[in-house]
Every structure is written in C-alpha cells, then in structure tokens.
Amino acid sequence: MEGKRVAVGWAARDPRGVLSPYTFTLREMGPKDVMLRVLYCGLDHTDVHQMRNEIHLTIYPIVPGHEVVGEVMEMGKEVEGRFKIGDIVGVGCIVGSCGECACCKSNREQYCSKMVFTYNGIDVDGRPTTGGFASTMIVNHRFVVKIPKKLAPEQAAPLLCAGVTAYSPLKHFCRNEDNKNGGVKVGILGLGGVGHVGVLIAKAMGHHVTVISSSNKKKEEALQHLGADAYLVSTGTKEMDEAVASLDFILDTIPALHSINSYLSLLKPDGKILLVGVSPQDLQVNSSALILGRKTITGSFIGSIADTQEVLYFWEEKELKSMVEVVKMDYVNKAVERMEKNDVRYRFVLDVHGSHLS
Ligand SMILES: [Zn+2]
Ligand SMILES: [Zn+2]
C-alpha cells in the first residue's frame, strides 16, 4: 500500500450482499484522470442485483454506487482547463469505452463492446472498478460531467443513472414531431427511482403522462406532486379495459420479472414499450399482442455521456425537483431492505462525505 492512495468505502463480500466498511487502494492517476471526493451517491436496484451476484458476474469484494456526485480534488495534465479544483461533478454508470468504435464516435458509448462499468468492471490497472460508496474515486475525465450550479448535489445524484435512463429513451423515441392530436401519450410503468423522474421529464417535454402502478397507494402523489395527468391501476380490470389502445409509448421501469402482455394492449397501433428496468429472468411475450397492431418492444440502456450532461441542464432549466431521502452510509443495508419493499419516496441518496468514512 506504500505510496498509494487509500480509499475507505463500503463493500459486499459475498452473495448475501451485506455491505460493511472496506479499505482499499486506488489506481495511479493518469494524465486524463480526475480524482474526486465523493459527496453523495444514489442507491438503485442494479446495486442490489450486483451485490448479490444476481447477474452472475460479481467480483467480490464489490464497492457499488453509480450515481456519484463529488468534488474535484486533483486532475491529470490533459484535464486542466476543463475542470478546476473544487468543481462539483458527476459520474454515472460507466467509466470507460474504447473511444474508437462507431458507438463511441456517435455519442453512444454506453453500447460500446468495451464499455467499462463504474464498479465491478475491469479498470485500466486490471483490478475491479470501485463505485461511489467510497470516499474517493479516480475516473477518466471523458466520463465525468459537470453538475450545474443551481442543482443541489443530493438532488443531482439520481439523475446520473435514473434520470438519464428515463431521459434518453424519451428523447430518442418520443419525438415532438409526433406531437399531434393532443400530444404524445406516454405511460410510465412503475413509480420508483426511474419512474418518478420519468414522470417529471415526460411532463417537462410536454407529453401527456399516465402513471401505471399495481395499487392506488401512490395515486395522490403521482397526480398532485409529480404532475401526472392520469393514474391507472394495473390490477383493476375495468380501468385496464377502458385504457386499451390509449398510449403511444410505455416506459417500463420495473426491475423484476413481470408480465408485459397486458401492457401491450394499452398501446395504440405502432406503439412501443421501452424497457429500461433489468429483469434477472426472461420476460414472456404473447406474439399476437405484438403482431395485431405492429407494436414494438425495445430497450434502452442508461444514456450517453452527452445525454447525461444534457439531462442535468434540462433539470436546471425546467427547475425540476427529484424526491430523495438522504441517509448516512451506516444506514445502507436498511435502505436496501426498504427499497425492496418500495418503502422510499423515491430514491435513497447516501451522504457519503457526511458519513466521515476516513
Ligand atoms: Zn467503443
Ligand atoms: Zn442505476
């Protein structure tokens, strides 16, 4: 450990996925790198899937966290001018890509075959990357975005994964030129971390927004606080029947196995389901539900670095406000438990710096 920078974080050490304090060394700073002191980090379902090895690729110990807001502490020679010491910056889900392929050259680096995840990826020194549940990170500046001045850092954290996950497909698929006959009708399926920012973003884009949820529990909040236009309970047969063929798009944010056939019936002909929540098991599709109406099931993975920067400025410009619950690091295992019961409005954000890890 001699001469190396030490970071203090929280790691899971086996598939039980329980997090506990963990000290490790960081890689060397390169000329293109930024070192940041982590201030806040969001918690999402992918973190839990990874901590428990539910995607079967986890390297233990694993230090999760990919909605990272930090402060620039140091930077490499080639980064000077882009950032200053003390700038508030963000890191999302990826920290590397080849930089040369067609995806990398067209602002789609999240689809590069050599893309490197922020944690549990392979870093330039051959060791696993470590995320924002830690005091410090070293990241190539290409994957670091600026946090606009008007955004509170804890507010910005969920935008770096959840926010761009909703923003990128809404921007890509739900085009304004389609905005005829009373506007684009967008359904948001699942009102969690991604869903709640999805409602705010789709509304700010000018669309008509229906929240689709399994119970009435979040109805008042969706309509009154998030500004949704309609609320549909997916278990209510009569409501679902009445809503058949009423939507142009459904942003499906459910990060678990679920049946999508009943949601396909909610789409108008040529409608699309945009999958953004990763289910560890395969989904089943009724082929006639797609064929009768020329419907599409498609997917979208986070967004590009350019989209990530864009959603932050969009948020600032539209004066949006995410709903977060800020907790200290030693609450993280309890936060995971509560998130799994949907007992959070709507995103846990860890106050990493305020938890005095080191
Ligand atoms: Zn590439
Ligand atoms: Zn995420």
GROMACS .gro file of C-alpha atoms and ligand atoms in nm:
model
  360
    1MET     CA    1   0.000   0.000   0.000
    2GLU     CA    2   0.310   0.218   0.021
    3GLY     CA    3   0.275   0.545  -0.171
    4LYS     CA    4  -0.070   0.451  -0.295
    5ARG     CA    5  -0.383   0.649  -0.228
    6VAL     CA    6  -0.616   0.476   0.010
    7ALA     CA    7  -0.996   0.497  -0.011
    8VAL     CA    8  -1.246   0.394   0.251
    9GLY     CA    9  -1.576   0.256   0.137
   10TRP     CA   10  -1.846   0.001   0.198
   11ALA     CA   11  -1.831  -0.333   0.018
   12ALA     CA   12  -2.030  -0.655  -0.014
   13ARG     CA   13  -1.808  -0.958   0.028
   14ASP     CA   14  -2.034  -1.248  -0.076
   15PRO     CA   15  -2.375  -1.312  -0.237
   16ARG     CA   16  -2.561  -1.228   0.082
   17GLY     CA   17  -2.492  -0.876  -0.036
   18VAL     CA   18  -2.449  -0.720   0.307
   19LEU     CA   19  -2.236  -0.405   0.295
   20SER     CA   20  -1.968  -0.332   0.554
   21PRO     CA   21  -1.666  -0.097   0.579
   22TYR     CA   22  -1.377  -0.175   0.345
   23THR     CA   23  -1.041  -0.004   0.289
   24PHE     CA   24  -0.865  -0.033  -0.046
   25THR     CA   25  -0.606   0.137  -0.267
   26LEU     CA   26  -0.688   0.344  -0.573
   27ARG     CA   27  -0.511   0.314  -0.906
   28GLU     CA   28  -0.247   0.564  -1.014
   29MET     CA   29  -0.366   0.897  -1.155
   30GLY     CA   30  -0.312   0.920  -1.531
   31PRO     CA   31  -0.293   1.239  -1.741
   32LYS     CA   32  -0.662   1.210  -1.840
   33ASP     CA   33  -0.791   1.132  -1.491
   34VAL     CA   34  -0.989   1.325  -1.235
   35MET     CA   35  -0.977   1.237  -0.866
   36LEU     CA   36  -1.293   1.321  -0.681
   37ARG     CA   37  -1.403   1.329  -0.323
   38VAL     CA   38  -1.745   1.160  -0.318
   39LEU     CA   39  -2.016   1.376  -0.162
   40TYR     CA   40  -2.337   1.188  -0.239
   41CYS     CA   41  -2.429   0.863  -0.413
   42GLY     CA   42  -2.770   0.725  -0.509
   43LEU     CA   43  -2.876   0.367  -0.439
   44ASP     CA   44  -3.060   0.167  -0.702
   45HIS     CA   45  -3.183  -0.184  -0.778
   46THR     CA   46  -2.885  -0.264  -1.001
   47ASP     CA   47  -2.660  -0.215  -0.700
   48VAL     CA   48  -2.854  -0.483  -0.515
   49HIS     CA   49  -2.856  -0.724  -0.813
   50GLN     CA   50  -2.478  -0.683  -0.833
   51MET     CA   51  -2.412  -0.706  -0.458
   52ARG     CA   52  -2.600  -1.039  -0.454
   53ASN     CA   53  -2.445  -1.170  -0.775
   54GLU     CA   54  -2.787  -1.198  -0.938
   55ILE     CA   55  -2.632  -1.112  -1.275
   56HIS     CA   56  -2.365  -1.380  -1.211
   57LEU     CA   57  -2.069  -1.153  -1.286
   58THR     CA   58  -1.985  -1.010  -0.946
   59ILE     CA   59  -1.623  -0.993  -0.833
   60TYR     CA   60  -1.601  -0.970  -0.452
   61PRO     CA   61  -1.541  -0.753  -0.259
   62ILE     CA   62  -1.762  -0.516  -0.457
   63VAL     CA   63  -1.792  -0.143  -0.382
   64PRO     CA   64  -2.117  -0.032  -0.554
   65GLY     CA   65  -2.251   0.312  -0.639
   66HIS     CA   66  -2.306   0.468  -0.982
   67GLU     CA   67  -2.494   0.788  -0.915
   68VAL     CA   68  -2.194   0.973  -0.783
   69VAL     CA   69  -2.167   1.342  -0.710
   70GLY     CA   70  -1.825   1.459  -0.597
   71GLU     CA   71  -1.582   1.742  -0.575
   72VAL     CA   72  -1.270   1.759  -0.792
   73MET     CA   73  -0.960   1.712  -0.571
   74GLU     CA   74  -0.692   1.657  -0.831
   75MET     CA   75  -0.664   1.619  -1.207
   76GLY     CA   76  -0.419   1.498  -1.468
   77LYS     CA   77  -0.226   1.727  -1.705
   78GLU     CA   78  -0.458   1.680  -2.001
   79VAL     CA   79  -0.766   1.768  -1.797
   80GLU     CA   80  -0.651   2.109  -1.679
   81GLY     CA   81  -0.877   2.375  -1.820
   82ARG     CA   82  -1.180   2.150  -1.833
   83PHE     CA   83  -1.226   2.141  -1.454
   84LYS     CA   84  -1.100   2.335  -1.154
   85ILE     CA   85  -1.021   2.202  -0.808
   86GLY     CA   86  -1.343   2.215  -0.606
   87ASP     CA   87  -1.579   2.183  -0.907
   88ILE     CA   88  -1.887   1.973  -0.836
   89VAL     CA   89  -1.901   1.688  -1.086
   90GLY     CA   90  -2.091   1.368  -1.153
   91VAL     CA   91  -2.011   1.010  -1.255
   92GLY     CA   92  -2.282   0.773  -1.375
   93CYS     CA   93  -2.286   0.406  -1.472
   94ILE     CA   94  -1.983   0.385  -1.699
   95VAL     CA   95  -1.620   0.496  -1.668
   96GLY     CA   96  -1.462   0.360  -1.985
   97SER     CA   97  -1.511   0.269  -2.351
   98CYS     CA   98  -1.280   0.212  -2.649
   99GLY     CA   99  -1.324   0.565  -2.786
  100GLU     CA  100  -1.285   0.443  -3.145
  101CYS     CA  101  -1.581   0.229  -3.250
  102ALA     CA  102  -1.894   0.352  -3.429
  103CYS     CA  103  -2.083   0.375  -3.097
  104CYS     CA  104  -1.808   0.573  -2.926
  105LYS     CA  105  -1.782   0.811  -3.223
  106SER     CA  106  -2.154   0.885  -3.228
  107ASN     CA  107  -2.234   0.957  -2.864
  108ARG     CA  108  -2.350   0.604  -2.791
  109GLU     CA  109  -2.054   0.489  -2.585
  110GLN     CA  110  -2.289   0.306  -2.346
  111TYR     CA  111  -2.328   0.048  -2.626
  112CYS     CA  112  -1.953   0.010  -2.692
  113SER     CA  113  -1.847  -0.356  -2.660
  114LYS     CA  114  -1.551  -0.242  -2.447
  115MET     CA  115  -1.763  -0.027  -2.215
  116VAL     CA  116  -1.645  -0.038  -1.853
  117PHE     CA  117  -1.893  -0.025  -1.565
  118THR     CA  118  -1.831   0.221  -1.284
  119TYR     CA  119  -1.796  -0.067  -1.042
  120ASN     CA  120  -1.741  -0.438  -1.096
  121GLY     CA  121  -1.584  -0.355  -1.433
  122ILE     CA  122  -1.216  -0.405  -1.515
  123ASP     CA  123  -1.013  -0.090  -1.462
  124VAL     CA  124  -0.705   0.018  -1.661
  125ASP     CA  125  -0.482  -0.146  -1.396
  126GLY     CA  126  -0.663  -0.480  -1.433
  127ARG     CA  127  -0.837  -0.461  -1.097
  128PRO     CA  128  -1.216  -0.426  -1.047
  129THR     CA  129  -1.350  -0.072  -1.067
  130THR     CA  130  -1.499   0.068  -0.746
  131GLY     CA  131  -1.803   0.293  -0.722
  132GLY     CA  132  -1.937   0.579  -0.518
  133PHE     CA  133  -1.997   0.400  -0.189
  134ALA     CA  134  -1.646   0.518  -0.102
  135SER     CA  135  -1.458   0.830  -0.001
  136THR     CA  136  -1.268   0.876  -0.328
  137MET     CA  137  -1.270   0.777  -0.696
  138ILE     CA  138  -1.030   0.817  -0.989
  139VAL     CA  139  -1.213   0.842  -1.324
  140ASN     CA  140  -1.115   0.926  -1.683
  141HIS     CA  141  -1.247   1.279  -1.745
  142ARG     CA  142  -1.446   1.170  -2.054
  143PHE     CA  143  -1.688   1.003  -1.811
  144VAL     CA  144  -1.714   1.295  -1.572
  145VAL     CA  145  -1.994   1.551  -1.619
  146LYS     CA  146  -2.045   1.896  -1.471
  147ILE     CA  147  -2.317   1.948  -1.214
  148PRO     CA  148  -2.494   2.277  -1.295
  149LYS     CA  149  -2.457   2.542  -1.025
  150LYS     CA  150  -2.826   2.565  -0.940
  151LEU     CA  151  -2.862   2.193  -0.864
  152ALA     CA  152  -2.813   2.075  -0.507
  153PRO     CA  153  -2.564   1.785  -0.520
  154GLU     CA  154  -2.800   1.538  -0.348
  155GLN     CA  155  -3.070   1.634  -0.598
  156ALA     CA  156  -2.835   1.574  -0.889
  157ALA     CA  157  -2.729   1.223  -0.781
  158PRO     CA  158  -3.037   1.033  -0.909
  159LEU     CA  159  -3.009   1.199  -1.249
  160LEU     CA  160  -2.679   1.024  -1.322
  161CYS     CA  161  -2.843   0.684  -1.365
  162ALA     CA  162  -3.220   0.703  -1.306
  163GLY     CA  163  -3.257   1.043  -1.470
  164VAL     CA  164  -3.065   0.968  -1.788
  165THR     CA  165  -3.223   0.620  -1.806
  166ALA     CA  166  -3.562   0.791  -1.844
  167TYR     CA  167  -3.444   1.095  -2.041
  168SER     CA  168  -3.251   0.916  -2.316
  169PRO     CA  169  -3.533   0.689  -2.448
  170LEU     CA  170  -3.795   0.963  -2.404
  171LYS     CA  171  -3.578   1.194  -2.614
  172HIS     CA  172  -3.489   0.927  -2.869
  173PHE     CA  173  -3.834   0.776  -2.927
  174CYS     CA  174  -4.100   1.028  -2.823
  175ARG     CA  175  -4.031   1.296  -3.077
  176ASN     CA  176  -4.203   1.629  -3.074
  177GLU     CA  177  -4.297   1.599  -3.442
  178ASP     CA  178  -4.526   1.315  -3.329
  179ASN     CA  179  -4.688   1.569  -3.102
  180LYS     CA  180  -5.018   1.597  -3.282
  181ASN     CA  181  -5.378   1.524  -3.187
  182GLY     CA  182  -5.343   1.633  -2.828
  183GLY     CA  183  -4.982   1.535  -2.775
  184VAL     CA  184  -4.783   1.220  -2.727
  185LYS     CA  185  -4.942   0.989  -2.471
  186VAL     CA  186  -4.676   0.834  -2.251
  187GLY     CA  187  -4.731   0.569  -1.984
  188ILE     CA  188  -4.480   0.534  -1.703
  189LEU     CA  189  -4.488   0.181  -1.565
  190GLY     CA  190  -4.356   0.159  -1.209
  191LEU     CA  191  -4.314   0.460  -0.987
  192GLY     CA  192  -3.972   0.410  -0.830
  193GLY     CA  193  -3.637   0.581  -0.878
  194VAL     CA  194  -3.654   0.585  -1.259
  195GLY     CA  195  -4.033   0.614  -1.284
  196HIS     CA  196  -4.067   0.925  -1.072
  197VAL     CA  197  -3.804   1.119  -1.268
  198GLY     CA  198  -3.959   0.977  -1.586
  199VAL     CA  199  -4.291   1.144  -1.498
  200LEU     CA  200  -4.120   1.478  -1.435
  201ILE     CA  201  -3.914   1.460  -1.755
  202ALA     CA  202  -4.201   1.347  -1.981
  203LYS     CA  203  -4.421   1.626  -1.843
  204ALA     CA  204  -4.145   1.883  -1.891
  205MET     CA  205  -4.111   1.761  -2.252
  206GLY     CA  206  -4.479   1.846  -2.300
  207HIS     CA  207  -4.627   1.494  -2.314
  208HIS     CA  208  -4.950   1.360  -2.164
  209VAL     CA  209  -4.841   1.125  -1.883
  210THR     CA  210  -5.022   0.826  -1.731
  211VAL     CA  211  -4.866   0.651  -1.432
  212ILE     CA  212  -4.936   0.277  -1.430
  213SER     CA  213  -4.897   0.114  -1.090
  214SER     CA  214  -5.011  -0.205  -0.918
  215SER     CA  215  -5.205  -0.024  -0.645
  216ASN     CA  216  -5.370   0.306  -0.564
  217LYS     CA  217  -5.108   0.387  -0.298
  218LYS     CA  218  -4.916   0.647  -0.497
  219LYS     CA  219  -5.210   0.798  -0.682
  220GLU     CA  220  -5.236   1.126  -0.499
  221GLU     CA  221  -4.863   1.181  -0.506
  222ALA     CA  222  -4.835   1.100  -0.878
  223LEU     CA  223  -5.115   1.336  -0.975
  224GLN     CA  224  -5.057   1.617  -0.729
  225HIS     CA  225  -4.685   1.625  -0.658
  226LEU     CA  226  -4.534   1.481  -0.973
  227GLY     CA  227  -4.795   1.636  -1.204
  228ALA     CA  228  -4.904   1.322  -1.392
  229ASP     CA  229  -5.223   1.363  -1.600
  230ALA     CA  230  -5.371   1.021  -1.524
  231TYR     CA  231  -5.320   0.720  -1.298
  232LEU     CA  232  -5.402   0.364  -1.394
  233VAL     CA  233  -5.413   0.071  -1.151
  234SER     CA  234  -5.286  -0.232  -1.343
  235THR     CA  235  -5.484  -0.479  -1.131
  236GLY     CA  236  -5.815  -0.302  -1.195
  237THR     CA  237  -5.976  -0.496  -1.482
  238LYS     CA  238  -6.232  -0.230  -1.569
  239GLU     CA  239  -5.977   0.055  -1.570
  240MET     CA  240  -5.737  -0.151  -1.781
  241ASP     CA  241  -6.013  -0.238  -2.029
  242GLU     CA  242  -6.104   0.126  -2.065
  243ALA     CA  243  -5.743   0.219  -2.130
  244VAL     CA  244  -5.690  -0.029  -2.418
  245ALA     CA  245  -5.516   0.133  -2.719
  246SER     CA  246  -5.472   0.470  -2.548
  247LEU     CA  247  -5.093   0.514  -2.525
  248ASP     CA  248  -4.817   0.582  -2.778
  249PHE     CA  249  -4.530   0.474  -2.553
  250ILE     CA  250  -4.483   0.296  -2.223
  251LEU     CA  251  -4.159   0.347  -2.035
  252ASP     CA  252  -4.132   0.019  -1.845
  253THR     CA  253  -3.911   0.076  -1.541
  254ILE     CA  254  -3.987  -0.244  -1.347
  255PRO     CA  255  -3.653  -0.403  -1.247
  256ALA     CA  256  -3.801  -0.750  -1.187
  257LEU     CA  257  -3.982  -1.032  -1.367
  258HIS     CA  258  -4.330  -0.918  -1.475
  259SER     CA  259  -4.582  -0.988  -1.747
  260ILE     CA  260  -4.583  -0.728  -2.023
  261ASN     CA  261  -4.873  -0.869  -2.228
  262SER     CA  262  -5.145  -0.671  -2.053
  263TYR     CA  263  -4.940  -0.353  -2.105
  264LEU     CA  264  -4.903  -0.424  -2.478
  265SER     CA  265  -5.282  -0.398  -2.502
  266LEU     CA  266  -5.264  -0.042  -2.367
  267LEU     CA  267  -5.063   0.067  -2.671
  268LYS     CA  268  -5.215   0.220  -2.981
  269PRO     CA  269  -5.117   0.056  -3.314
  270ASP     CA  270  -4.746   0.124  -3.379
  271GLY     CA  271  -4.699   0.190  -3.008
  272LYS     CA  272  -4.378   0.099  -2.832
  273ILE     CA  273  -4.278  -0.041  -2.495
  274LEU     CA  274  -3.940   0.096  -2.390
  275LEU     CA  275  -3.776  -0.144  -2.144
  276VAL     CA  276  -3.527   0.016  -1.907
  277GLY     CA  277  -3.558  -0.199  -1.593
  278VAL     CA  278  -3.340  -0.511  -1.597
  279SER     CA  279  -3.522  -0.830  -1.503
  280PRO     CA  280  -3.285  -1.108  -1.390
  281GLN     CA  281  -3.523  -1.361  -1.554
  282ASP     CA  282  -3.652  -1.372  -1.914
  283LEU     CA  283  -3.979  -1.196  -1.991
  284GLN     CA  284  -4.251  -1.376  -2.187
  285VAL     CA  285  -4.432  -1.219  -2.478
  286ASN     CA  286  -4.757  -1.312  -2.647
  287SER     CA  287  -4.677  -1.278  -3.017
  288SER     CA  288  -5.031  -1.183  -3.128
  289ALA     CA  289  -5.027  -0.895  -2.883
  290LEU     CA  290  -4.736  -0.756  -3.086
  291ILE     CA  291  -4.848  -0.858  -3.434
  292LEU     CA  292  -5.201  -0.720  -3.402
  293GLY     CA  293  -5.109  -0.353  -3.401
  294ARG     CA  294  -4.749  -0.365  -3.528
  295LYS     CA  295  -4.623  -0.294  -3.180
  296THR     CA  296  -4.260  -0.282  -3.073
  297ILE     CA  297  -4.077  -0.390  -2.761
  298THR     CA  298  -3.744  -0.217  -2.742
  299GLY     CA  299  -3.484  -0.144  -2.477
  300SER     CA  300  -3.260   0.140  -2.379
  301PHE     CA  301  -2.956   0.136  -2.154
  302ILE     CA  302  -2.889   0.448  -1.945
  303GLY     CA  303  -2.781   0.717  -2.194
  304SER     CA  304  -2.465   0.859  -2.342
  305ILE     CA  305  -2.233   1.090  -2.152
  306ALA     CA  306  -2.372   1.373  -2.368
  307ASP     CA  307  -2.728   1.276  -2.266
  308THR     CA  308  -2.617   1.264  -1.903
  309GLN     CA  309  -2.483   1.617  -1.926
  310GLU     CA  310  -2.797   1.723  -2.113
  311VAL     CA  311  -3.044   1.587  -1.856
  312LEU     CA  312  -2.861   1.783  -1.584
  313TYR     CA  313  -2.904   2.110  -1.778
  314PHE     CA  314  -3.263   2.015  -1.869
  315TRP     CA  315  -3.333   1.965  -1.497
  316GLU     CA  316  -3.186   2.303  -1.415
  317GLU     CA  317  -3.367   2.483  -1.697
  318LYS     CA  318  -3.707   2.330  -1.618
  319GLU     CA  319  -3.650   2.377  -1.244
  320LEU     CA  320  -3.741   2.016  -1.167
  321LYS     CA  321  -3.702   1.859  -0.826
  322SER     CA  322  -3.639   1.491  -0.764
  323MET     CA  323  -3.774   1.332  -0.447
  324VAL     CA  324  -3.491   1.180  -0.246
  325GLU     CA  325  -3.433   1.055   0.108
  326VAL     CA  326  -3.079   1.134   0.221
  327VAL     CA  327  -2.928   0.884   0.466
  328LYS     CA  328  -2.585   0.815   0.614
  329MET     CA  329  -2.368   0.528   0.495
  330ASP     CA  330  -2.428   0.312   0.804
  331TYR     CA  331  -2.797   0.304   0.710
  332VAL     CA  332  -2.728   0.148   0.369
  333ASN     CA  333  -2.830  -0.211   0.450
  334LYS     CA  334  -3.156  -0.089   0.598
  335ALA     CA  335  -3.206   0.134   0.292
  336VAL     CA  336  -3.168  -0.172   0.065
  337GLU     CA  337  -3.430  -0.356   0.270
  338ARG     CA  338  -3.672  -0.062   0.250
  339MET     CA  339  -3.610  -0.005  -0.122
  340GLU     CA  340  -3.704  -0.368  -0.190
  341LYS     CA  341  -4.038  -0.309  -0.017
  342ASN     CA  342  -4.087   0.008  -0.223
  343ASP     CA  343  -4.070   0.196   0.105
  344VAL     CA  344  -3.893   0.504  -0.026
  345ARG     CA  345  -4.005   0.826  -0.196
  346TYR     CA  346  -3.836   0.765  -0.445
  347ARG     CA  347  -3.463   0.737  -0.424
  348PHE     CA  348  -3.220   0.684  -0.137
  349VAL     CA  349  -2.915   0.907  -0.163
  350LEU     CA  350  -2.620   0.828   0.062
  351ASP     CA  351  -2.449   1.122   0.227
  352VAL     CA  352  -2.107   0.968   0.172
  353HIS     CA  353  -1.889   1.264   0.271
  354GLY     CA  354  -2.109   1.343   0.572
  355SER     CA  355  -2.064   0.985   0.694
  356HIS     CA  356  -1.694   1.052   0.771
  357LEU     CA  357  -1.564   0.730   0.620
  358SER     CA  358  -1.199   0.825   0.651
  359ZN      ZN  359  -1.620   0.196  -2.841
  360ZN      ZN  360  -2.853   0.264  -1.174
   0.00000   0.00000   0.00000
